[in-house]
Amino acid sequence: MTRMLLMGPPGSGKGTQATRIADKLGIVAVSTGDIFRHNVKNMTELGKEAKRYMDAGDFVPDEVTNRMVADRLSQSDAETGFLLDGYPRTAGQVDALDAMLKDTGQALSAVVELEVPDAELVARLLKRAEIEGRADDTEEVIQHRLDLYHRETESVIESYAERGIVARVDGTGQIDDVTERVLQSVYSVRAATGTLPIITPDTQA
Ligand code: AMP
């Protein structure tokens, strides 16, 4: 069973890779950005609350985000593993996720960070702005989201690195190649930390 985090700056291809990796591993992909966008589109209370932060490229407050993730992870399809895309992004969210997992006696298998140089990220996001027209893909907001990533989320990754479960993966190049690299890195972390499922003749079928 895999419980993993896919981290990476905006524009690193997290969303694309998240669904591909989750499919390959047979687990559910949970994207906080997608859940927020869905709520904004449907004008729910949560959406109304999140929208102003999202439009400005700011983080939605931890309290709101943590509650939403706790609710999502308590659903039955997350019982057999999950891939979190875009969460946690702050130290407070790391603590909240630790508490959620502790409650159910679960542990994270791996944390993968997609690495892409800033200049390529900005170019990718401006191109996405033309195609998808996302409200938070303007040049100014893009820069702010990148700054936030460097300022807050990189230290989140550091805190997981201290636990020995982080793999940093080159996020440039062909989509298929990146997927392969991520899968390989999850396997390597799990082999190194001894969390690979034990294959016995009974379970091999
Ligand atoms: P994303 O698509 O992952 O870049 O997320 C889009 C926006 O949703 C972010 O810029 C934030 O405003 C909000 N968001 C997504 N995930 C989180 C999170 N873990 N904590 C706070 N805000 C988030």
Coordinates of N, CA and C and ligand atoms in Angstrom, one line a residue:
M1 N 0.8 -1.2 0.0 CA 0.0 0.0 0.0 C 0.9 1.3 0.0
T2 N 0.6 2.2 -0.9 CA 1.4 3.4 -1.0 C 0.7 4.6 -0.5
R3 N 1.3 5.3 0.4 CA 0.8 6.6 0.8 C 1.9 7.6 0.5
M4 N 1.6 8.4 -0.5 CA 2.8 9.3 -0.9 C 2.3 10.7 -1.2
L5 N 3.3 11.6 -1.1 CA 3.1 13.0 -1.4 C 3.9 13.3 -2.7
L6 N 3.2 14.1 -3.6 CA 3.9 14.5 -4.8 C 4.0 16.1 -4.6
M7 N 5.3 16.5 -4.5 CA 5.5 17.9 -4.3 C 6.2 18.5 -5.5
G8 N 6.1 19.9 -5.6 CA 6.8 20.5 -6.7 C 6.2 21.9 -6.8
P9 N 7.0 22.8 -7.4 CA 6.5 24.2 -7.6 C 5.4 24.2 -8.6
P10 N 4.6 25.3 -8.6 CA 3.6 25.5 -9.6 C 4.2 25.4 -11.0
G11 N 3.6 24.6 -11.9 CA 4.1 24.4 -13.2 C 5.1 23.3 -13.4
S12 N 5.3 22.5 -12.3 CA 6.3 21.4 -12.4 C 5.7 20.1 -13.0
G13 N 4.4 20.2 -13.2 CA 3.7 19.0 -13.8 C 3.1 18.1 -12.8
K14 N 3.0 18.6 -11.6 CA 2.4 17.8 -10.5 C 1.1 17.1 -10.8
G15 N 0.2 18.0 -11.3 CA -1.2 17.5 -11.6 C -1.2 16.4 -12.6
T16 N -0.4 16.6 -13.7 CA -0.4 15.6 -14.8 C 0.2 14.3 -14.2
Q17 N 1.3 14.4 -13.5 CA 2.0 13.2 -13.0 C 1.2 12.5 -11.9
A18 N 0.5 13.3 -11.1 CA -0.3 12.8 -10.0 C -1.3 11.7 -10.5
T19 N -2.0 12.0 -11.5 CA -3.0 11.1 -11.9 C -2.4 9.8 -12.6
R20 N -1.3 10.1 -13.3 CA -0.6 9.0 -14.0 C 0.0 8.0 -12.9
I21 N 0.7 8.6 -11.9 CA 1.3 7.8 -10.9 C 0.3 7.0 -10.1
A22 N -0.8 7.7 -9.7 CA -1.9 7.1 -8.9 C -2.5 5.9 -9.7
D23 N -2.7 6.1 -10.9 CA -3.3 5.0 -11.8 C -2.4 3.8 -11.8
K24 N -1.1 4.1 -12.0 CA -0.1 3.0 -12.0 C -0.1 2.2 -10.7
L25 N -0.2 3.0 -9.6 CA -0.1 2.3 -8.3 C -1.4 1.9 -7.7
G26 N -2.5 2.2 -8.5 CA -3.8 1.7 -8.0 C -4.3 2.4 -6.7
I27 N -3.9 3.7 -6.6 CA -4.4 4.5 -5.5 C -5.1 5.7 -6.0
V28 N -5.8 6.4 -5.0 CA -6.5 7.6 -5.4 C -5.6 8.8 -5.3
A29 N -5.7 9.7 -6.3 CA -5.0 11.0 -6.3 C -5.9 12.1 -5.7
V30 N -5.3 12.8 -4.7 CA -6.1 13.8 -4.1 C -5.3 15.1 -4.3
S31 N -5.9 16.0 -5.1 CA -5.3 17.3 -5.3 C -6.1 18.4 -4.6
T32 N -5.4 19.1 -3.7 CA -6.1 20.2 -3.0 C -6.5 21.3 -3.9
G33 N -5.6 21.6 -4.9 CA -5.9 22.7 -5.9 C -7.1 22.3 -6.7
D34 N -7.3 21.0 -7.1 CA -8.4 20.6 -7.9 C -9.7 20.7 -7.0
I35 N -9.6 20.3 -5.8 CA -10.8 20.3 -4.9 C -11.2 21.8 -4.7
F36 N -10.3 22.7 -4.5 CA -10.6 24.1 -4.3 C -11.2 24.6 -5.6
R37 N -10.6 24.3 -6.7 CA -11.2 24.8 -8.0 C -12.6 24.3 -8.2
H38 N -12.8 23.1 -7.9 CA -14.2 22.5 -8.1 C -15.2 23.2 -7.2
N39 N -14.8 23.5 -6.0 CA -15.7 24.3 -5.1 C -15.9 25.7 -5.5
V40 N -14.9 26.3 -6.1 CA -15.0 27.7 -6.6 C -16.0 27.7 -7.7
K41 N -15.9 26.7 -8.6 CA -16.7 26.6 -9.8 C -18.2 26.4 -9.4
N42 N -18.4 25.6 -8.3 CA -19.8 25.3 -7.9 C -20.3 26.3 -6.9
M43 N -19.5 27.3 -6.6 CA -19.8 28.4 -5.6 C -20.3 27.8 -4.3
T44 N -19.6 26.9 -3.8 CA -19.9 26.4 -2.4 C -19.4 27.3 -1.4
E45 N -19.7 27.1 -0.1 CA -19.2 28.0 0.9 C -17.7 27.9 0.9
L46 N -17.2 26.7 0.8 CA -15.7 26.5 0.8 C -15.1 27.2 -0.4
G47 N -15.7 27.1 -1.5 CA -15.2 27.8 -2.7 C -15.2 29.3 -2.5
K48 N -16.3 29.9 -1.9 CA -16.3 31.3 -1.7 C -15.2 31.8 -0.8
E49 N -14.9 30.9 0.2 CA -13.9 31.3 1.1 C -12.5 31.2 0.5
A50 N -12.3 30.2 -0.3 CA -11.0 29.9 -0.9 C -10.6 30.9 -2.1
K51 N -11.6 31.4 -2.8 CA -11.4 32.1 -4.0 C -10.4 33.3 -3.9
R52 N -10.7 34.1 -2.9 CA -9.8 35.3 -2.9 C -8.4 35.0 -2.6
Y53 N -8.1 33.9 -1.9 CA -6.7 33.5 -1.6 C -6.1 33.0 -2.9
M54 N -6.9 32.1 -3.6 CA -6.4 31.5 -4.8 C -6.1 32.5 -5.9
D55 N -7.0 33.5 -6.1 CA -6.8 34.5 -7.1 C -5.6 35.3 -6.9
A56 N -5.2 35.5 -5.6 CA -4.0 36.3 -5.3 C -2.8 35.4 -5.3
G57 N -2.9 34.1 -5.4 CA -1.8 33.2 -5.4 C -1.3 32.9 -4.0
D58 N -2.2 33.3 -3.0 CA -1.8 33.0 -1.6 C -2.3 31.6 -1.2
F59 N -1.8 31.1 -0.1 CA -2.3 29.8 0.5 C -3.7 30.1 1.1
V60 N -4.6 29.2 0.9 CA -5.8 29.1 1.6 C -5.4 28.8 3.1
P61 N -6.0 29.5 4.1 CA -5.6 29.2 5.5 C -5.6 27.7 5.9
D62 N -4.6 27.4 6.7 CA -4.3 26.0 7.1 C -5.6 25.4 7.6
E63 N -6.3 26.1 8.5 CA -7.5 25.5 9.1 C -8.5 25.0 8.1
V64 N -8.7 25.8 7.1 CA -9.7 25.4 6.1 C -9.2 24.2 5.3
T65 N -7.9 24.3 4.9 CA -7.3 23.3 4.0 C -7.2 22.0 4.8
N66 N -6.8 22.0 6.0 CA -6.6 20.8 6.8 C -7.9 20.1 7.0
R67 N -9.0 20.8 7.2 CA -10.3 20.2 7.5 C -10.7 19.5 6.2
M68 N -10.5 20.2 5.1 CA -10.9 19.6 3.8 C -10.1 18.3 3.5
V69 N -8.8 18.3 3.8 CA -8.0 17.1 3.5 C -8.4 16.0 4.5
A70 N -8.7 16.3 5.7 CA -9.0 15.3 6.7 C -10.3 14.6 6.3
D71 N -11.3 15.4 5.8 CA -12.5 14.9 5.3 C -12.3 14.0 4.1
R72 N -11.5 14.4 3.2 CA -11.3 13.6 1.9 C -10.6 12.3 2.3
L73 N -9.6 12.4 3.2 CA -8.8 11.1 3.4 C -9.6 10.1 4.3
S74 N -10.7 10.6 4.9 CA -11.5 9.7 5.7 C -12.5 8.9 4.8
Q75 N -12.6 9.2 3.5 CA -13.4 8.5 2.6 C -12.8 7.1 2.3
S76 N -13.7 6.2 2.0 CA -13.2 4.8 1.9 C -12.2 4.5 0.8
D77 N -12.3 5.3 -0.3 CA -11.3 5.0 -1.4 C -9.9 5.4 -1.0
A78 N -9.7 6.1 0.1 CA -8.3 6.4 0.5 C -7.7 5.4 1.5
E79 N -8.6 4.5 1.9 CA -8.1 3.5 2.9 C -7.0 2.6 2.4
T80 N -6.9 2.4 1.1 CA -5.9 1.5 0.6 C -4.7 2.2 0.0
G81 N -4.6 3.5 0.4 CA -3.4 4.2 -0.2 C -3.9 5.5 -0.8
F82 N -3.0 6.4 -1.0 CA -3.4 7.7 -1.6 C -2.1 8.4 -2.1
L83 N -2.3 9.3 -3.0 CA -1.3 10.2 -3.5 C -1.8 11.6 -3.2
L84 N -1.1 12.4 -2.4 CA -1.5 13.8 -2.2 C -0.8 14.7 -3.1
D85 N -1.5 15.5 -3.9 CA -0.9 16.4 -4.8 C -1.1 17.9 -4.3
G86 N -0.1 18.5 -3.9 CA -0.2 19.9 -3.4 C -0.5 20.1 -2.0
Y87 N -0.3 19.1 -1.2 CA -0.5 19.2 0.3 C 0.5 18.2 0.9
P88 N 1.1 18.5 2.0 CA 1.1 19.8 2.7 C 2.1 20.8 2.1
R89 N 1.7 22.1 2.3 CA 2.6 23.2 1.8 C 3.1 24.1 2.9
T90 N 2.7 23.9 4.1 CA 3.1 24.7 5.3 C 3.5 23.8 6.4
A91 N 4.3 24.3 7.4 CA 4.6 23.5 8.5 C 3.4 23.1 9.3
G92 N 2.4 24.0 9.4 CA 1.2 23.6 10.1 C 0.4 22.5 9.4
Q93 N 0.5 22.4 8.1 CA -0.2 21.3 7.4 C 0.6 20.0 7.6
V94 N 1.9 20.1 7.8 CA 2.7 18.8 8.1 C 2.2 18.3 9.4
D95 N 2.1 19.1 10.4 CA 1.6 18.7 11.7 C 0.2 18.1 11.6
A96 N -0.7 18.8 10.8 CA -2.0 18.3 10.7 C -2.1 16.9 10.0
L97 N -1.3 16.7 9.0 CA -1.3 15.4 8.3 C -0.7 14.4 9.2
D98 N 0.4 14.7 9.9 CA 0.9 13.7 10.9 C -0.2 13.2 11.9
A99 N -1.0 14.2 12.3 CA -2.0 13.9 13.3 C -3.1 13.0 12.7
M100 N -3.5 13.3 11.4 CA -4.5 12.5 10.7 C -4.0 11.0 10.6
L101 N -2.7 10.9 10.2 CA -2.2 9.6 9.9 C -2.0 8.8 11.2
K102 N -1.6 9.5 12.3 CA -1.4 8.9 13.6 C -2.8 8.3 14.1
D103 N -3.8 9.1 13.8 CA -5.1 8.7 14.3 C -5.5 7.3 13.7
T104 N -5.1 7.0 12.5 CA -5.5 5.8 11.8 C -4.3 4.8 11.8
G105 N -3.3 5.1 12.5 CA -2.1 4.2 12.5 C -1.4 4.0 11.2
Q106 N -1.5 5.1 10.4 CA -0.8 5.0 9.0 C 0.5 5.8 9.0
A107 N 1.3 5.5 8.0 CA 2.5 6.2 7.8 C 2.8 6.5 6.3
L108 N 3.5 7.6 6.1 CA 3.8 7.9 4.7 C 4.9 7.0 4.1
S109 N 4.7 6.5 2.9 CA 5.7 5.7 2.3 C 6.8 6.5 1.6
A110 N 6.5 7.6 1.0 CA 7.5 8.4 0.2 C 7.0 9.8 -0.1
V111 N 7.9 10.7 -0.3 CA 7.6 12.0 -0.7 C 8.5 12.3 -1.9
V112 N 7.9 12.7 -3.0 CA 8.7 12.9 -4.2 C 8.5 14.4 -4.6
E113 N 9.7 15.0 -4.8 CA 9.7 16.4 -5.3 C 10.1 16.5 -6.7
L114 N 9.3 17.1 -7.6 CA 9.6 17.3 -9.0 C 10.4 18.6 -9.1
E115 N 11.6 18.5 -9.6 CA 12.5 19.6 -9.8 C 12.5 20.2 -11.2
V116 N 12.2 21.5 -11.3 CA 12.2 22.1 -12.6 C 12.8 23.6 -12.4
P117 N 13.7 24.0 -13.2 CA 14.3 25.4 -13.0 C 13.2 26.4 -13.1
D118 N 13.3 27.5 -12.3 CA 12.3 28.6 -12.2 C 12.0 29.2 -13.6
A119 N 13.0 29.4 -14.4 CA 12.8 30.0 -15.8 C 11.9 29.1 -16.6
E120 N 12.0 27.8 -16.5 CA 11.2 26.9 -17.3 C 9.7 26.9 -16.7
L121 N 9.7 27.0 -15.4 CA 8.3 27.0 -14.7 C 7.5 28.2 -15.2
V122 N 8.2 29.4 -15.2 CA 7.4 30.6 -15.6 C 7.0 30.5 -17.1
A123 N 7.9 30.0 -17.9 CA 7.5 29.8 -19.3 C 6.3 28.8 -19.5
R124 N 6.4 27.7 -18.7 CA 5.3 26.7 -18.8 C 4.0 27.3 -18.3
L125 N 4.0 28.1 -17.2 CA 2.8 28.7 -16.6 C 2.2 29.7 -17.5
L126 N 3.0 30.5 -18.2 CA 2.5 31.5 -19.1 C 1.8 30.9 -20.3
K127 N 2.4 29.8 -20.7 CA 1.8 29.0 -21.8 C 0.4 28.4 -21.4
R128 N 0.4 27.9 -20.2 CA -0.9 27.4 -19.6 C -1.9 28.5 -19.5
A129 N -1.5 29.7 -19.2 CA -2.4 30.8 -19.1 C -3.1 31.0 -20.4
E130 N -2.3 30.9 -21.5 CA -3.0 31.1 -22.8 C -4.0 30.0 -23.1
I131 N -3.6 28.8 -22.7 CA -4.5 27.7 -23.1 C -5.7 27.5 -22.1
E132 N -5.5 27.6 -20.8 CA -6.5 27.3 -19.9 C -7.2 28.6 -19.3
G133 N -6.5 29.7 -19.3 CA -7.0 30.9 -18.8 C -7.3 30.9 -17.3
R134 N -6.4 30.2 -16.5 CA -6.6 30.2 -15.0 C -6.3 31.5 -14.4
A135 N -7.2 31.9 -13.5 CA -7.1 33.3 -12.9 C -5.8 33.5 -12.2
D136 N -5.1 32.4 -11.7 CA -3.9 32.6 -11.0 C -2.7 32.4 -11.8
D137 N -2.8 32.4 -13.1 CA -1.6 32.2 -14.0 C -1.2 33.5 -14.7
T138 N -1.4 34.7 -14.0 CA -0.8 35.9 -14.6 C 0.6 36.0 -14.1
E139 N 1.4 36.8 -14.8 CA 2.9 36.9 -14.5 C 3.2 37.2 -13.0
E140 N 2.4 38.2 -12.5 CA 2.6 38.7 -11.1 C 2.3 37.6 -10.1
V141 N 1.1 37.0 -10.3 CA 0.7 35.9 -9.4 C 1.6 34.7 -9.5
I142 N 2.0 34.4 -10.7 CA 2.9 33.2 -10.9 C 4.2 33.5 -10.0
Q143 N 4.8 34.7 -10.1 CA 6.0 35.0 -9.3 C 5.7 34.8 -7.8
H144 N 4.6 35.3 -7.4 CA 4.2 35.2 -6.0 C 4.1 33.7 -5.6
R145 N 3.5 32.9 -6.4 CA 3.3 31.5 -6.0 C 4.6 30.8 -6.0
L146 N 5.5 31.2 -6.9 CA 6.9 30.6 -6.9 C 7.6 31.0 -5.6
D147 N 7.5 32.3 -5.2 CA 8.2 32.8 -4.0 C 7.7 32.0 -2.8
L148 N 6.4 31.9 -2.7 CA 5.8 31.2 -1.6 C 6.3 29.7 -1.5
Y149 N 6.4 29.1 -2.7 CA 6.9 27.7 -2.7 C 8.4 27.7 -2.1
H150 N 9.2 28.6 -2.6 CA 10.6 28.6 -2.1 C 10.6 29.0 -0.6
R151 N 9.8 29.9 -0.2 CA 9.8 30.3 1.2 C 9.2 29.4 2.2
E152 N 8.1 28.7 1.8 CA 7.4 27.9 2.8 C 7.5 26.4 2.5
T153 N 7.3 26.0 1.2 CA 7.1 24.6 1.0 C 8.5 23.9 0.9
E154 N 9.5 24.6 0.5 CA 10.8 23.9 0.5 C 11.2 23.4 1.9
S155 N 10.9 24.2 2.9 CA 11.3 23.7 4.2 C 10.4 22.5 4.7
V156 N 9.2 22.5 4.1 CA 8.3 21.3 4.4 C 9.0 20.0 3.8
I157 N 9.6 20.2 2.6 CA 10.2 19.0 2.0 C 11.5 18.6 2.9
E158 N 12.2 19.7 3.3 CA 13.3 19.4 4.2 C 13.0 18.6 5.4
S159 N 11.8 19.0 6.0 CA 11.4 18.3 7.2 C 11.1 16.8 6.9
Y160 N 10.6 16.5 5.7 CA 10.4 15.1 5.4 C 11.8 14.4 5.0
A161 N 12.7 15.2 4.5 CA 14.0 14.7 4.1 C 14.7 14.2 5.4
E162 N 14.5 14.9 6.5 CA 15.1 14.5 7.8 C 14.5 13.1 8.2
R163 N 13.4 12.8 7.7 CA 12.8 11.4 8.0 C 13.3 10.4 7.0
G164 N 14.1 10.8 6.0 CA 14.7 9.8 5.1 C 13.7 9.3 4.1
I165 N 12.6 10.0 3.8 CA 11.6 9.5 2.8 C 11.5 10.3 1.5
V166 N 12.4 11.2 1.3 CA 12.3 12.1 0.1 C 13.1 11.7 -1.0
A167 N 12.5 11.7 -2.2 CA 13.3 11.5 -3.5 C 13.1 12.8 -4.3
R168 N 14.2 13.3 -4.8 CA 14.1 14.5 -5.7 C 14.3 14.0 -7.2
V169 N 13.3 14.4 -8.0 CA 13.3 13.8 -9.3 C 13.3 14.9 -10.4
D170 N 14.1 14.7 -11.4 CA 14.1 15.7 -12.5 C 12.8 15.7 -13.2
G171 N 12.1 16.9 -13.2 CA 10.8 17.0 -13.7 C 10.8 17.6 -15.2
T172 N 12.0 17.7 -15.8 CA 12.0 18.2 -17.2 C 12.0 17.0 -18.1
G173 N 11.7 17.3 -19.4 CA 11.7 16.3 -20.4 C 10.4 15.7 -20.7
Q174 N 10.4 14.5 -21.3 CA 9.1 13.9 -21.7 C 8.3 13.5 -20.5
I175 N 6.9 13.6 -20.7 CA 6.0 13.3 -19.6 C 6.2 11.8 -19.2
D176 N 6.3 10.9 -20.2 CA 6.5 9.5 -19.8 C 7.7 9.2 -19.1
D177 N 8.8 9.9 -19.4 CA 10.1 9.7 -18.8 C 10.0 10.2 -17.3
V178 N 9.3 11.3 -17.1 CA 9.2 11.8 -15.7 C 8.4 10.8 -14.9
T179 N 7.3 10.3 -15.5 CA 6.5 9.3 -14.7 C 7.3 8.1 -14.3
E180 N 8.1 7.6 -15.3 CA 9.0 6.5 -15.0 C 10.0 6.8 -13.8
R181 N 10.5 8.0 -13.9 CA 11.5 8.4 -12.9 C 10.8 8.4 -11.5
V182 N 9.6 9.0 -11.5 CA 8.9 9.1 -10.2 C 8.6 7.7 -9.6
L183 N 8.1 6.8 -10.5 CA 7.8 5.4 -10.0 C 9.0 4.7 -9.5
Q184 N 10.1 4.9 -10.2 CA 11.4 4.3 -9.8 C 11.8 4.9 -8.4
S185 N 11.6 6.2 -8.3 CA 12.1 6.8 -7.0 C 11.2 6.4 -5.8
V186 N 9.9 6.2 -6.1 CA 9.1 5.7 -5.0 C 9.6 4.3 -4.6
Y187 N 9.9 3.5 -5.6 CA 10.3 2.1 -5.3 C 11.6 2.2 -4.5
S188 N 12.5 3.1 -4.9 CA 13.8 3.2 -4.2 C 13.7 3.6 -2.7
V189 N 12.8 4.6 -2.5 CA 12.6 5.1 -1.1 C 12.0 3.9 -0.3
R190 N 11.1 3.2 -0.9 CA 10.4 2.1 -0.1 C 11.4 1.0 0.1
A191 N 12.3 0.7 -0.8 CA 13.3 -0.3 -0.6 C 14.2 0.1 0.5
A192 N 14.6 1.4 0.5 CA 15.6 1.9 1.4 C 15.0 1.9 2.8
T193 N 13.7 2.2 2.9 CA 13.1 2.3 4.3 C 12.4 1.1 4.7
G194 N 12.5 0.0 3.9 CA 11.9 -1.3 4.3 C 10.4 -1.3 4.3
T195 N 9.7 -0.5 3.5 CA 8.3 -0.5 3.5 C 7.7 -1.1 2.2
L196 N 8.5 -1.8 1.5 CA 7.9 -2.5 0.3 C 7.1 -3.7 0.8
P197 N 5.9 -4.0 0.1 CA 5.1 -5.1 0.5 C 6.0 -6.4 0.4
I198 N 5.8 -7.3 1.3 CA 6.6 -8.6 1.2 C 5.9 -9.5 0.3
I199 N 6.5 -9.9 -0.8 CA 5.9 -10.8 -1.8 C 6.2 -12.3 -1.3
T200 N 5.2 -13.0 -1.0 CA 5.4 -14.5 -0.7 C 4.7 -15.3 -1.8
P201 N 5.0 -16.5 -1.9 CA 4.4 -17.3 -3.0 C 2.8 -17.2 -3.0
D202 N 2.3 -17.0 -1.8 CA 0.8 -16.9 -1.7 C 0.3 -15.6 -2.3
T203 N 1.0 -14.5 -2.2 CA 0.5 -13.2 -2.6 C 1.0 -12.9 -4.0
Q204 N 1.7 -13.8 -4.6 CA 2.3 -13.5 -5.9 C 1.3 -13.7 -7.1
A205 N 0.3 -14.4 -6.9 CA -0.6 -14.7 -8.0 C -1.2 -13.5 -8.8
Ligands
AMP1 P1 -2.4 24.2 -7.3 O1 -3.3 23.9 -8.4 O2 -2.0 23.1 -6.5 O3 -1.3 25.2 -7.7 O4 -3.3 25.1 -6.3 C1 -4.0 26.3 -6.7 C2 -4.2 27.2 -5.5 O5 -5.1 26.5 -4.5 C3 -3.0 27.6 -4.7 O6 -2.3 28.7 -5.3 C4 -3.6 27.9 -3.3 O7 -4.3 29.2 -3.4 C5 -4.7 26.8 -3.2 N1 -4.1 25.6 -2.5 C6 -3.9 24.4 -3.1 N2 -3.3 23.5 -2.2 C7 -3.2 24.3 -1.1 C8 -2.6 24.0 0.2 N3 -2.1 22.7 0.5 N4 -2.6 24.9 1.1 C9 -3.1 26.2 0.9 N5 -3.6 26.5 -0.3 C10 -3.6 25.6 -1.3

